[in-house]
Short mmCIF file of C-alpha atoms in Angstrom, two decimals:
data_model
loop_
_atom_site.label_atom_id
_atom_site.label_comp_id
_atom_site.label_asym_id
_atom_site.label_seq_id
_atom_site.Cartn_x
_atom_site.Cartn_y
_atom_site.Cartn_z
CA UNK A 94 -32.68 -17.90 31.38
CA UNK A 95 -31.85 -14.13 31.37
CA UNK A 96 -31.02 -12.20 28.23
CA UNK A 97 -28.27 -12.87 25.64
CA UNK A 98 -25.19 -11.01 25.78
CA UNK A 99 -26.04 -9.15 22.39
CA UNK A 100 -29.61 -8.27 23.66
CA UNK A 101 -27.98 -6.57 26.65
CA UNK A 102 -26.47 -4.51 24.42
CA UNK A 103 -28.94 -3.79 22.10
CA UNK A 104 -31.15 -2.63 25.27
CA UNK A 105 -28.38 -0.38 26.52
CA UNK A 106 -28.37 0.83 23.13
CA UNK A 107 -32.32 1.88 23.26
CA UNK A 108 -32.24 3.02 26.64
CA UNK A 109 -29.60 6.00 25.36
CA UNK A 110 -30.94 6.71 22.22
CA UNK A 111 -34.76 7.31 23.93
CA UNK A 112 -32.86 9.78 25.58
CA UNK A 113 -31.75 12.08 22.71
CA UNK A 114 -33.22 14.25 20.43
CA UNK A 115 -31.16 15.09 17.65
CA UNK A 116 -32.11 18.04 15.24
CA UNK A 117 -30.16 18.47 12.16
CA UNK A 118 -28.54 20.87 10.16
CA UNK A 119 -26.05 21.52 7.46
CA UNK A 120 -22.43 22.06 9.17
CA UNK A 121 -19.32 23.07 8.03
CA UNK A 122 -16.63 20.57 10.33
CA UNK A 123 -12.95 22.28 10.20
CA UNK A 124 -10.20 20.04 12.71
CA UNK A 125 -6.63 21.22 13.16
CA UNK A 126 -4.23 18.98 13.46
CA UNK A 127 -1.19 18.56 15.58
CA UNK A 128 0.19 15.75 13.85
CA UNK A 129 0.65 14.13 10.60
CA UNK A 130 -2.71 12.20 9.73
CA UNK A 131 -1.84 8.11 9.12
CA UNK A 132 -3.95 6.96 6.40
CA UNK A 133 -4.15 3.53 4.73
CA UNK A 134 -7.09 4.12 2.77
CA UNK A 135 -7.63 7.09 0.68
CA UNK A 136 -10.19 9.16 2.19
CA UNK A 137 -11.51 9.52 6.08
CA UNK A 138 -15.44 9.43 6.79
CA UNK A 139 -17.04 11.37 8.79
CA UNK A 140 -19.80 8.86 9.51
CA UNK A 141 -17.05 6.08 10.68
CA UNK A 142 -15.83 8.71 12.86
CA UNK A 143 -19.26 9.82 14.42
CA UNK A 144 -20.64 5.56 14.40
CA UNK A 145 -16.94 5.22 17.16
CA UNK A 146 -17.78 8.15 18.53
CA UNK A 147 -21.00 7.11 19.63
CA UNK A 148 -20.33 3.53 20.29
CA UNK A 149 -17.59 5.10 22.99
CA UNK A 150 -20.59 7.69 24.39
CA UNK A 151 -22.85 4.30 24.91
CA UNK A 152 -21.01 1.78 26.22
CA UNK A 153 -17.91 4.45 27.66
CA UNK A 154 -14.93 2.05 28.48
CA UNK A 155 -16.66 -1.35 27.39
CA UNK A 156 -16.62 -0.09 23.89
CA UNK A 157 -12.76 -0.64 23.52
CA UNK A 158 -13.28 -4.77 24.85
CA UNK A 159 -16.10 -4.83 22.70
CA UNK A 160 -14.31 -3.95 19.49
CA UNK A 161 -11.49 -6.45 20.06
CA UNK A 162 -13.88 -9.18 20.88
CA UNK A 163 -15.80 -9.02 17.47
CA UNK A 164 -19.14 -8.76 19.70
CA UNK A 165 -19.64 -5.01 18.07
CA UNK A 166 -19.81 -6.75 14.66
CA UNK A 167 -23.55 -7.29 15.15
CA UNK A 168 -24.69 -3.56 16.75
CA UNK A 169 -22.95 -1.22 14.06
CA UNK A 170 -26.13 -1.63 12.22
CA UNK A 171 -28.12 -0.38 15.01
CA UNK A 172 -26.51 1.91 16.68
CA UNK A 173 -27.68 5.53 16.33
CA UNK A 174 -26.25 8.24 14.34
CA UNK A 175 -26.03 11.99 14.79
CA UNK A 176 -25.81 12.11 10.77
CA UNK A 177 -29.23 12.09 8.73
CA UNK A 178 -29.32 9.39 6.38
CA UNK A 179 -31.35 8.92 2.98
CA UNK A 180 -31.55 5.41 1.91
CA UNK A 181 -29.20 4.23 4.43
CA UNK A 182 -26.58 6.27 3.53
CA UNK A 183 -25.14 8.98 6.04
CA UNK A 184 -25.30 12.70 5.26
CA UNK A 185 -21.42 13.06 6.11
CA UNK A 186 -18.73 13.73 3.83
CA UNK A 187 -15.09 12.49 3.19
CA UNK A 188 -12.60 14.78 4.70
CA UNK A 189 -10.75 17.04 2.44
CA UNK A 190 -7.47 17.95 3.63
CA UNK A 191 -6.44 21.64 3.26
CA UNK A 192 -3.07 20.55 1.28
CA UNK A 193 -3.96 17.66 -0.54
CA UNK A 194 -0.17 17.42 -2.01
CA UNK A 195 1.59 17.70 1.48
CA UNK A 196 1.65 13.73 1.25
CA UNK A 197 4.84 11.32 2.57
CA UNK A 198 5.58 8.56 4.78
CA UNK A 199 6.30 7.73 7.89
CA UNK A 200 7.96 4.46 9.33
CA UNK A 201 7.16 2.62 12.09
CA UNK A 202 9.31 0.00 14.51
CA UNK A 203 8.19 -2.18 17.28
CA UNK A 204 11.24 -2.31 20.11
CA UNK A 205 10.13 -5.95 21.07
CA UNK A 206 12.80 -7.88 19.82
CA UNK A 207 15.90 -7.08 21.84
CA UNK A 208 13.49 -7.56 25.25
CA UNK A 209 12.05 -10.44 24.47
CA UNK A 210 15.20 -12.55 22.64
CA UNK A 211 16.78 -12.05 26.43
CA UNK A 212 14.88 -14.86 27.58
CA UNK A 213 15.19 -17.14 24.33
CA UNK A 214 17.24 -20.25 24.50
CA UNK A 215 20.05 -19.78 21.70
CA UNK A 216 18.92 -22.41 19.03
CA UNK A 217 15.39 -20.23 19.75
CA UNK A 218 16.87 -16.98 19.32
CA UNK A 219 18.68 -18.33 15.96
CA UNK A 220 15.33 -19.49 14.37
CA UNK A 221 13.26 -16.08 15.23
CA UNK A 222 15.71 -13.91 13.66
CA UNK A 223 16.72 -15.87 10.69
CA UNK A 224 13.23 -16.75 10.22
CA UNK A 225 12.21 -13.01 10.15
CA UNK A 226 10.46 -12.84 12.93
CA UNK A 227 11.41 -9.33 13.89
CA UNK A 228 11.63 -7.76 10.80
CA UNK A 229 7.93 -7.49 10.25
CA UNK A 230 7.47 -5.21 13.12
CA UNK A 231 8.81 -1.39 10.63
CA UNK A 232 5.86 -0.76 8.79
CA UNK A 233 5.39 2.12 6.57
CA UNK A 234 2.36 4.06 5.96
CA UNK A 235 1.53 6.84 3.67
CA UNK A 236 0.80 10.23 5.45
CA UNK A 237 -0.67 13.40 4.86
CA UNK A 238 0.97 16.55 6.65
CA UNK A 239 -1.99 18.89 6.36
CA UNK A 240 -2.91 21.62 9.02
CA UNK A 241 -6.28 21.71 8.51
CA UNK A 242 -9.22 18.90 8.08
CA UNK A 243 -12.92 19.76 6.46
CA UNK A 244 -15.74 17.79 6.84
CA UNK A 245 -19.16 19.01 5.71
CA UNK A 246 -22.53 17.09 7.20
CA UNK A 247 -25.84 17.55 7.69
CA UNK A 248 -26.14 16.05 11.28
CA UNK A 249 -26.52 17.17 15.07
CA UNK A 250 -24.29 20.24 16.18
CA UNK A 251 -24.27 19.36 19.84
CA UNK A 252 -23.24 15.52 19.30
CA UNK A 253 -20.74 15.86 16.75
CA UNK A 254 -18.92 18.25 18.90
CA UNK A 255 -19.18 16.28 22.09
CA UNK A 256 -17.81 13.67 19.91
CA UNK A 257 -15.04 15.29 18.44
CA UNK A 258 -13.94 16.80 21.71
CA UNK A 259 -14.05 14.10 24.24
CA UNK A 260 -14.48 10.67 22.22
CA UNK A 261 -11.77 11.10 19.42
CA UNK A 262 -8.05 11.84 20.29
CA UNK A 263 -7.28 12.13 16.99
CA UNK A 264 -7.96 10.71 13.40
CA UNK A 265 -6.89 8.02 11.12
CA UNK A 266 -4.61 5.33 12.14
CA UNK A 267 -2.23 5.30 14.68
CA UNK A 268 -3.81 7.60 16.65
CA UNK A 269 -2.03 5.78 19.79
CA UNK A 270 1.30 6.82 18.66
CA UNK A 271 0.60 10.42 18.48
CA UNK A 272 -0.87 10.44 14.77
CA UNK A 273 -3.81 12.58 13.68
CA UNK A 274 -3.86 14.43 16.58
CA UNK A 275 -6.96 17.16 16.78
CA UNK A 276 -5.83 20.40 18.34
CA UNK A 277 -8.98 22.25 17.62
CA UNK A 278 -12.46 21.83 15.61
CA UNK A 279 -14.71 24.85 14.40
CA UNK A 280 -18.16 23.91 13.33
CA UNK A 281 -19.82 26.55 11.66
CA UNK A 282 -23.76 26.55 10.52
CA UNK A 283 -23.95 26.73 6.70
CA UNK A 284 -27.10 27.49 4.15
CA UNK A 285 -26.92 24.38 2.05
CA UNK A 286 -26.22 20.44 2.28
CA UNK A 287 -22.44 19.47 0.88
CA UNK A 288 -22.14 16.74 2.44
CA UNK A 289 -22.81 14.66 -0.67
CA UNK A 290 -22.46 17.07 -3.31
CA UNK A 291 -20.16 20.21 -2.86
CA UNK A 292 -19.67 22.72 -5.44
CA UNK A 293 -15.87 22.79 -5.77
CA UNK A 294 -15.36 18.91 -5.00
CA UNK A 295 -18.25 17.56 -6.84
CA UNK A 296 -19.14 14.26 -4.95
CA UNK A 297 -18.49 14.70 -1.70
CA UNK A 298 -18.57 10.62 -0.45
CA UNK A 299 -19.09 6.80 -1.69
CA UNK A 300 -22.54 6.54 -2.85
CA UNK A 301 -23.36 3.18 -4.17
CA UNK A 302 -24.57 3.13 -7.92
CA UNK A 303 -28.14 1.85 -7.09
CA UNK A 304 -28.81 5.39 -5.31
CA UNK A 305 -28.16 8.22 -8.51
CA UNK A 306 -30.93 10.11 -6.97
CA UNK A 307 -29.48 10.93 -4.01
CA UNK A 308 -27.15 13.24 -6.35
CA UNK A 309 -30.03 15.38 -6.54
CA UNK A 310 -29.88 15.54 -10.26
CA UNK A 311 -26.08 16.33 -10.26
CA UNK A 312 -24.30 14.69 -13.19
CA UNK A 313 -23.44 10.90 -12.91
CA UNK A 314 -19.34 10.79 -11.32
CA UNK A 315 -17.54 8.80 -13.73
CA UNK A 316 -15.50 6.96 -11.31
CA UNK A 317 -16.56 3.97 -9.90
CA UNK A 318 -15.01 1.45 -8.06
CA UNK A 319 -15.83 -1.34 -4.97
CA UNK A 320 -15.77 0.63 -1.86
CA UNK A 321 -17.33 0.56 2.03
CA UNK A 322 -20.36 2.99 1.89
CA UNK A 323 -21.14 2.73 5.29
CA UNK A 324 -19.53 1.98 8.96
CA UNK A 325 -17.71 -0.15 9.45
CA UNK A 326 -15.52 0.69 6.98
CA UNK A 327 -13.11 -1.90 7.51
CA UNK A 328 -15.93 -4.59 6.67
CA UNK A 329 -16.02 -6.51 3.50
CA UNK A 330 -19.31 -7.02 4.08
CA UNK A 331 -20.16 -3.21 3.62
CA UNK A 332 -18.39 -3.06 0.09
CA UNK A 333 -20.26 -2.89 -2.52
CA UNK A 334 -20.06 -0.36 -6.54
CA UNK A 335 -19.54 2.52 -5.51
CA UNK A 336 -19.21 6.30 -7.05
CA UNK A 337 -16.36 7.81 -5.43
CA UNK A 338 -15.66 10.92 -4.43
CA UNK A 339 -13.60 13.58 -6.60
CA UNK A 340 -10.43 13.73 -6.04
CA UNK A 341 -9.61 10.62 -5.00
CA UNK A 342 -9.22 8.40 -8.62
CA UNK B 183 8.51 10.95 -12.96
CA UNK B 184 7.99 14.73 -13.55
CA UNK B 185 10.06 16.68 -15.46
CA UNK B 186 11.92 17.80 -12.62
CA UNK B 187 13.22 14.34 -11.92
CA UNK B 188 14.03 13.09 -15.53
CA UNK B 189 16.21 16.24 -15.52
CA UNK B 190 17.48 15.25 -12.58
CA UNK B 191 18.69 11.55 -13.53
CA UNK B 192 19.88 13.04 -17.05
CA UNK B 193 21.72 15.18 -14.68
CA UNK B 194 23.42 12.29 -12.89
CA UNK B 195 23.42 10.34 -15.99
CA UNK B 196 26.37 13.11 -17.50
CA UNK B 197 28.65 12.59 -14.43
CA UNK B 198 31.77 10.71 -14.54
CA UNK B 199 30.74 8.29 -11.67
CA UNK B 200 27.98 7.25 -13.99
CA UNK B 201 29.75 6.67 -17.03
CA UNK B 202 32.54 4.74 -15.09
CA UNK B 203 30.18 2.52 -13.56
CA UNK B 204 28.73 1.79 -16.82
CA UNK B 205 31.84 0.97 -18.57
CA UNK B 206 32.82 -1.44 -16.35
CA UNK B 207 29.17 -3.21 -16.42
CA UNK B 208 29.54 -3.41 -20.06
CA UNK B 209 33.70 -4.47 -19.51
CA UNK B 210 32.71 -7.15 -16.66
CA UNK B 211 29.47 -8.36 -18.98
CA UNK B 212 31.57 -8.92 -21.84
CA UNK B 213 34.05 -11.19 -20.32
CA UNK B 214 31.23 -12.87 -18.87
CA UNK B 215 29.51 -13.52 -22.05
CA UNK B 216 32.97 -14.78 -23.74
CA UNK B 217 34.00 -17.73 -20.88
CA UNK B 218 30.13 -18.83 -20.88
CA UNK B 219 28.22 -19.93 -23.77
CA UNK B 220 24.58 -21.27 -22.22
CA UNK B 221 23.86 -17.94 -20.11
CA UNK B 222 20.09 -16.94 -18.95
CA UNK B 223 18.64 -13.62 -17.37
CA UNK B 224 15.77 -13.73 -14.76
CA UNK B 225 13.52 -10.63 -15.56
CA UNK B 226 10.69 -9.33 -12.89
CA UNK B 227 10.12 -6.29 -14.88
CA UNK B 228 11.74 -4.16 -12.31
CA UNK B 229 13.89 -1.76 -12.82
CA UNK B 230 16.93 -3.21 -11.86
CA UNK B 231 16.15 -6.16 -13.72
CA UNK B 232 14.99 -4.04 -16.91
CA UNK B 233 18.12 -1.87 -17.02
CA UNK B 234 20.14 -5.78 -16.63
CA UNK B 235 18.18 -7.04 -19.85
CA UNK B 236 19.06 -3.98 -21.66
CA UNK B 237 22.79 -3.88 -21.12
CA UNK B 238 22.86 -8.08 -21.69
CA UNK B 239 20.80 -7.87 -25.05
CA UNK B 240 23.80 -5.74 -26.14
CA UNK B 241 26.25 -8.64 -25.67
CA UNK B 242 23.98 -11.15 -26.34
CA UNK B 243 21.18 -10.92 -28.17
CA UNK B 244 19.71 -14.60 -28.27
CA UNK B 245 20.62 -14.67 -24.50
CA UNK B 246 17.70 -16.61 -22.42
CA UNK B 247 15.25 -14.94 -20.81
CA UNK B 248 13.10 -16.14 -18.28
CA UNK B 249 10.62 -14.00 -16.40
CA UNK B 250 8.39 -15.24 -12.91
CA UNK B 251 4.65 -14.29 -12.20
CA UNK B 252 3.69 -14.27 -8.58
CA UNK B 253 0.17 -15.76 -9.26
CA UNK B 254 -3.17 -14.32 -7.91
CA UNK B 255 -0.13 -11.81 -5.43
CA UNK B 256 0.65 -9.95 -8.44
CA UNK B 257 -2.09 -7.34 -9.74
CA UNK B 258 -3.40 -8.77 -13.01
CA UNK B 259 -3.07 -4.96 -14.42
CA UNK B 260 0.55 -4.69 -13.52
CA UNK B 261 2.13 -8.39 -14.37
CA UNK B 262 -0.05 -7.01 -18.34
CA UNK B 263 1.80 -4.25 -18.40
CA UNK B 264 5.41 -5.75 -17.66
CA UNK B 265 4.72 -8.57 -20.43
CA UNK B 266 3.72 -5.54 -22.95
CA UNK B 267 7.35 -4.14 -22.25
CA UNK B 268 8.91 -6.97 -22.69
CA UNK B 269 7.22 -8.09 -25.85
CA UNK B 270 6.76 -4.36 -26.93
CA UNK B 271 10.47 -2.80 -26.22
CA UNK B 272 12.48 -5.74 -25.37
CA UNK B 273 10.71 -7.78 -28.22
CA UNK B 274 11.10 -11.10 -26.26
CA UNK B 275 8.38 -13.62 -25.13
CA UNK B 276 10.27 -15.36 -22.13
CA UNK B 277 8.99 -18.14 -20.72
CA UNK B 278 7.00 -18.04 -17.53
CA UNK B 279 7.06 -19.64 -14.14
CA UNK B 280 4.30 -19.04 -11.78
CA UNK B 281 3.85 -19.66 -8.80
CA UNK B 282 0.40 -21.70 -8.09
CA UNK B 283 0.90 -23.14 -5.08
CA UNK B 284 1.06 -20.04 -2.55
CA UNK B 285 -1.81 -19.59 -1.63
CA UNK B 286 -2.30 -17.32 1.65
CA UNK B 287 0.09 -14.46 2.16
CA UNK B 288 0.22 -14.83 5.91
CA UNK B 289 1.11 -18.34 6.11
CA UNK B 290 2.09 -20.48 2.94
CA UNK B 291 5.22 -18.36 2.05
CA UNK B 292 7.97 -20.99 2.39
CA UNK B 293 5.09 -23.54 0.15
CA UNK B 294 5.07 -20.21 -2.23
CA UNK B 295 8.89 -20.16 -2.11
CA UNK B 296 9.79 -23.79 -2.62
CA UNK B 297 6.90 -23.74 -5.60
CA UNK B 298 8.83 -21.24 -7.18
CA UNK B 299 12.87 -22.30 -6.53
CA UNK B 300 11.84 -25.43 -7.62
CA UNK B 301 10.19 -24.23 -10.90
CA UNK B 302 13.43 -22.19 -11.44
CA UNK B 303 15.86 -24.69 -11.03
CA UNK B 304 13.88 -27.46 -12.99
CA UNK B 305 14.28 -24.35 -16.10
CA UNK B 306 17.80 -23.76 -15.34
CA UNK B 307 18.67 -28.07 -15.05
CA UNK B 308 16.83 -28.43 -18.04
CA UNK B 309 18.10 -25.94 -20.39
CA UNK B 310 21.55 -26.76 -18.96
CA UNK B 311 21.95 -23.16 -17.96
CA UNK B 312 25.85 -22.46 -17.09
CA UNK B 313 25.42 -18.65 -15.48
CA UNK B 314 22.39 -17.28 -14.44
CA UNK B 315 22.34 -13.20 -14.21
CA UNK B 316 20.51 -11.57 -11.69
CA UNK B 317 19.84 -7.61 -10.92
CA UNK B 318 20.46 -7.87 -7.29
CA UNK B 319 22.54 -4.66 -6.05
CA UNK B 320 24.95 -4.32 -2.40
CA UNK B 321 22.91 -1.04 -1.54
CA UNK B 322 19.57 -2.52 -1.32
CA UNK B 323 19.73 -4.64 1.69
CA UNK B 324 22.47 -5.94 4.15
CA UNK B 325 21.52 -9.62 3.10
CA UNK B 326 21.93 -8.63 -0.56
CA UNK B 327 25.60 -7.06 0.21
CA UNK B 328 26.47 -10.16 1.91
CA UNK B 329 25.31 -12.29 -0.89
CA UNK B 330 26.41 -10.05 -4.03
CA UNK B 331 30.08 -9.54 -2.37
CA UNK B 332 31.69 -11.12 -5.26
CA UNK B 333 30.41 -10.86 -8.40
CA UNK B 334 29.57 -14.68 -9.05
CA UNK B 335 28.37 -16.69 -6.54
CA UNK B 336 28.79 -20.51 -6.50
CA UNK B 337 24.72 -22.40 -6.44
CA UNK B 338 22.97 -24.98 -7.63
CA UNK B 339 22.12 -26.13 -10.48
CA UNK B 340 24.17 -23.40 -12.22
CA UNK B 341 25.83 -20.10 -10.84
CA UNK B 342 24.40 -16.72 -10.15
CA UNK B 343 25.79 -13.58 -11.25
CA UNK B 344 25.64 -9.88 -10.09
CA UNK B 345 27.10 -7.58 -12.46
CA UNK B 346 25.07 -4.76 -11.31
CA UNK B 347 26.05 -5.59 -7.65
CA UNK B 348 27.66 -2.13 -7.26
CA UNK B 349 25.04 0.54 -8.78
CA UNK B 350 22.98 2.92 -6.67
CA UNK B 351 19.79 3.81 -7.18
CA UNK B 352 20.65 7.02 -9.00
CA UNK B 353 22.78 5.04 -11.61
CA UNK B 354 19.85 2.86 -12.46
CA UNK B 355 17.25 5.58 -12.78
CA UNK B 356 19.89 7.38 -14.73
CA UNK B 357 20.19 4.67 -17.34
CA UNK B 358 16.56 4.02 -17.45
CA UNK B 359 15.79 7.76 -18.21
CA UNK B 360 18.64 8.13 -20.78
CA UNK B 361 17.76 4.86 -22.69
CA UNK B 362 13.92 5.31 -22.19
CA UNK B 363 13.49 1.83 -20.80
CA UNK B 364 9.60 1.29 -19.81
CA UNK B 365 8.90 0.90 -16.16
CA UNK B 366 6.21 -0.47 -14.09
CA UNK B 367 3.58 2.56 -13.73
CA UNK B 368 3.55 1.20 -9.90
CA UNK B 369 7.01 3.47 -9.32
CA UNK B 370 5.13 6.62 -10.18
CA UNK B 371 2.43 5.89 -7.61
CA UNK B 372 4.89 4.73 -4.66
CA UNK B 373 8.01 6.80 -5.38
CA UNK B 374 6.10 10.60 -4.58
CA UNK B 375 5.37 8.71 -0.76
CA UNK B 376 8.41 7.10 -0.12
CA UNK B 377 10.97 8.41 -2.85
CA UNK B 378 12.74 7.45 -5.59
CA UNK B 379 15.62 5.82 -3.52
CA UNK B 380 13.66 3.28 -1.78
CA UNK B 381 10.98 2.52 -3.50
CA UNK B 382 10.76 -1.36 -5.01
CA UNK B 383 8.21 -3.19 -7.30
CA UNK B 384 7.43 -6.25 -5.21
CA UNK B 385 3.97 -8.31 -4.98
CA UNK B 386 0.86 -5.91 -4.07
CA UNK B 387 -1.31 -6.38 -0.56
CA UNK B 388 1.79 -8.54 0.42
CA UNK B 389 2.72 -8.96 5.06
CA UNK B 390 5.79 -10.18 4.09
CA UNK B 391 7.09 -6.99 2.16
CA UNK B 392 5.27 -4.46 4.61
CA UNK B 393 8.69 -2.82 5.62
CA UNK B 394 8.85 -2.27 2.21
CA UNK B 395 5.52 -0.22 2.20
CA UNK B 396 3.61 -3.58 1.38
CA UNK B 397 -0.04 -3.83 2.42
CA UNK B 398 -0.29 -0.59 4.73
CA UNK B 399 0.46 1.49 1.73
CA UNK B 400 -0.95 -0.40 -1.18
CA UNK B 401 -4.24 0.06 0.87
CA UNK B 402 -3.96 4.00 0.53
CA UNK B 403 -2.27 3.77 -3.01
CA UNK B 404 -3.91 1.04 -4.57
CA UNK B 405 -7.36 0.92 -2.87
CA UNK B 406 -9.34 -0.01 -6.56
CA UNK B 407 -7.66 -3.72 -6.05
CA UNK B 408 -7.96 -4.21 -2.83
CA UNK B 409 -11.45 -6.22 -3.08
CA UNK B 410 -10.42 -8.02 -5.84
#
């Protein structure tokens, strides 16, 4: 009997990551954006961007089957990052928009109906729409408008970049309708570490309350709240008491 | 609201198309209130229904009130807040009918519905209820201008009426600013997104309200509850 499915992967995994050598370094991240950014959570992570970005570099055009068949569930944990991490948590910050007011909405429809009620015996036809089958397809999201996108890390120069330029269209949701698209990045070397703590911001990303040392002897955050504080972010599993970042309450 | 937009409404609220829409409410209420004796209001703590309480309680103090609570689908937080303004402004303690019985979002909606238009009727049947008042308005869907066309509509157990069927959504902020009527704090966090003309106080995390805003944008605006 040959390998599991899951073992495949965790040796293709392996293979690439005996192959790199990452050497870190605080960054300064800046993205411009072509579009409005589609957000249905608060902030965007860096290190959710970078753990897609490098599932896509590993397993190239299996990673999209992979992600719809739940089979990535089990890998997130091990697959590698170009982020340091202290305690399990990834030296990348949330992504502070450059106009955090320039916030709206934008509305969404699905042109499915009209096609498919063609084909739909009458009585059928009837049901669907009266039922409200259609009407769930407009969605609206909350939006933010910003030119400009800042993330600050302490993580791999070379990777991040390769990551941002040929592994991520775009960010936040919707990116296959034209959302969050990234015209250009900048990443700039800088002296110190913000990607947890920043000067201006204060806390800089969701650090779960059983880590206060990783604030370096920064002042406790007095917002707390039950947040994903590491990739997947989506997970429930990954939720846990959080501090959350400034800003954001 | 910011100061901007209460100035705004109070604004709107000095206009003649105002005033004339409120003079007839109050006209149309009153001869409502005269031909029926055993009358009820249903309350969500909206603002529509809010501004109907108000101008009702004018005509009829000891009218009936009864209020619904959509269960585990309404934030704790929010359904606290609308019973503080209606014990703390309105000084009422209506009855309530929740729903218990719906109990996925996704799937059990017509259980959830039946559970509560059962609950509803059994009050109205057995408080012998004769017109029921509701805050539904024409502008805010096509369904509700079909269904509000005439300002009673015939039902069982007792009828339904509409007498704010033909306000828009600038006469009912307008009232609510210039009469200081407490709102759901859940405006001020959707309204700046998605404006003041279409935003709605329905149940949070909800599919079936999401071209409403529902989950999608509770997610980004509400993200504290979304765990819970």
């Amino acid at each position: 009997m040959g390998p599991s499915f899951l073992d495949q992967l965790k040796e293709t995994i392996f293979t690439w990551k005996k192959h790199q050598n990452f050497h870190f370094q605080p960054l300064e991240i800046q993205i411009a954006l072509g579009s409005p950014v589609v957000l249905t959570y608060p902030w965007i992570l860096l290190d959710g961007i970078m753990a897609y970005g490098i599932g896509e570099m590993i397993f190239q055009e299996r990673w999209q089957s992979l992600c719809s068949g739940g089979q990535v569930d089990r890998i997130w944990g091990i697959l590698p990052s170009p982020l340091l991490s202290s305690e399990g948590i990834a030296h990348g910050s949330v992504g502070r928009f450059s106009e955090k007011e320039a916030t709206g909405h934008i509305q969404m429809t699905k042109p499915l109906s009209v096609e498919y009620l063609k084909y739909c015996h009458p009585f059928q036809k009837r049901y669907m729409i009266v039922g409200g089958d259609f009407k769930v397809h407009k969605k609206i999201y909350a939006s933010n408008m910003s030119p400009f996108l800042t993330f600050w890390a302490n993580g791999d120069q070379t990777t991040i970049e390769t990551i941002f330029r040929y592994h991520t269209p775009g960010v936040g949701k919707r990116i296959g309708n034209g959302y969050g698209k990234i015209t250009d990045i900048q990443i700039h070397e800088i002296p110190h570490d913000y990607s947890i703590w920043h000067p201006q911001w204060g806390l800089n990303r969701p650090i779960p309350i059983i880590f206060p040392s990783l604030l370096n002897g920064h002042s406790l955050p007095d917002v707390v709240g039950y947040v994903a504080y590491r990739p997947p972010y989506w997970a429930k599993e990954n939720h846990t008491k959080c501090f959350i970042p400034a800003g954001f309450a | 609201m910011n100061a901007k937009e209460v100035d705004m409404f109070r604004a709107y609220g000095r206009g003649d198309r105002y005033r004339r829409c409120v003079a007839e409410t109050h006209k149309t209420i009153a001869s409502l209130v005269e031909t029926e004796v055993n009358l009820c209001v249903a309350v969500s703590g909206g603002k529509d229904s809010s501004v109907l309480l108000h101008l009702l309680l004018q005509h009829r103090p000891k009218i009936k009130v009864w209020h619904w609570d959509w269960g585990i689908f309404m934030l704790r937080e929010f359904e606290a807040e609308i019973q503080g303004h209606l014990h703390d402004f309105f000084q009422l303690r209506p009855p309530q009918l929740t729903i218990k019985q719906r109990l996925s979002q996704d799937e059990d909606n017509m259980v959830g519905y039946r559970a509560l238009f059962g609950s509803v009727s059994q009050y109205l049947k057995e408080n012998r209820i004769g017109l029921n008042f509701l805050g539904l308005r024409r502008e805010e869907s096509c369904r509700r201008s079909n269904r509000c066309r005439n300002l009673i509509e015939k039902a069982h157990p007792c009828n339904n009426a509409f007498p704010l069927k033909d306000w828009t959504w600038r006469d009912i902020w307008a009232y609510i600013v210039l009469h200081k009527i407490p709102y759901p704090k859940a405006y001020d966090a959707k309204a700046p997104l998605i404006g003041w003309d279409k935003v709605r106080f329905v149940s949070f995390f909800d599919p079936e309200f999401s071209h409403l805003g529902g989950p999608e944008q509770d997610k980004f605006l509400f993200w504290r509850y979304r765990e819970r």
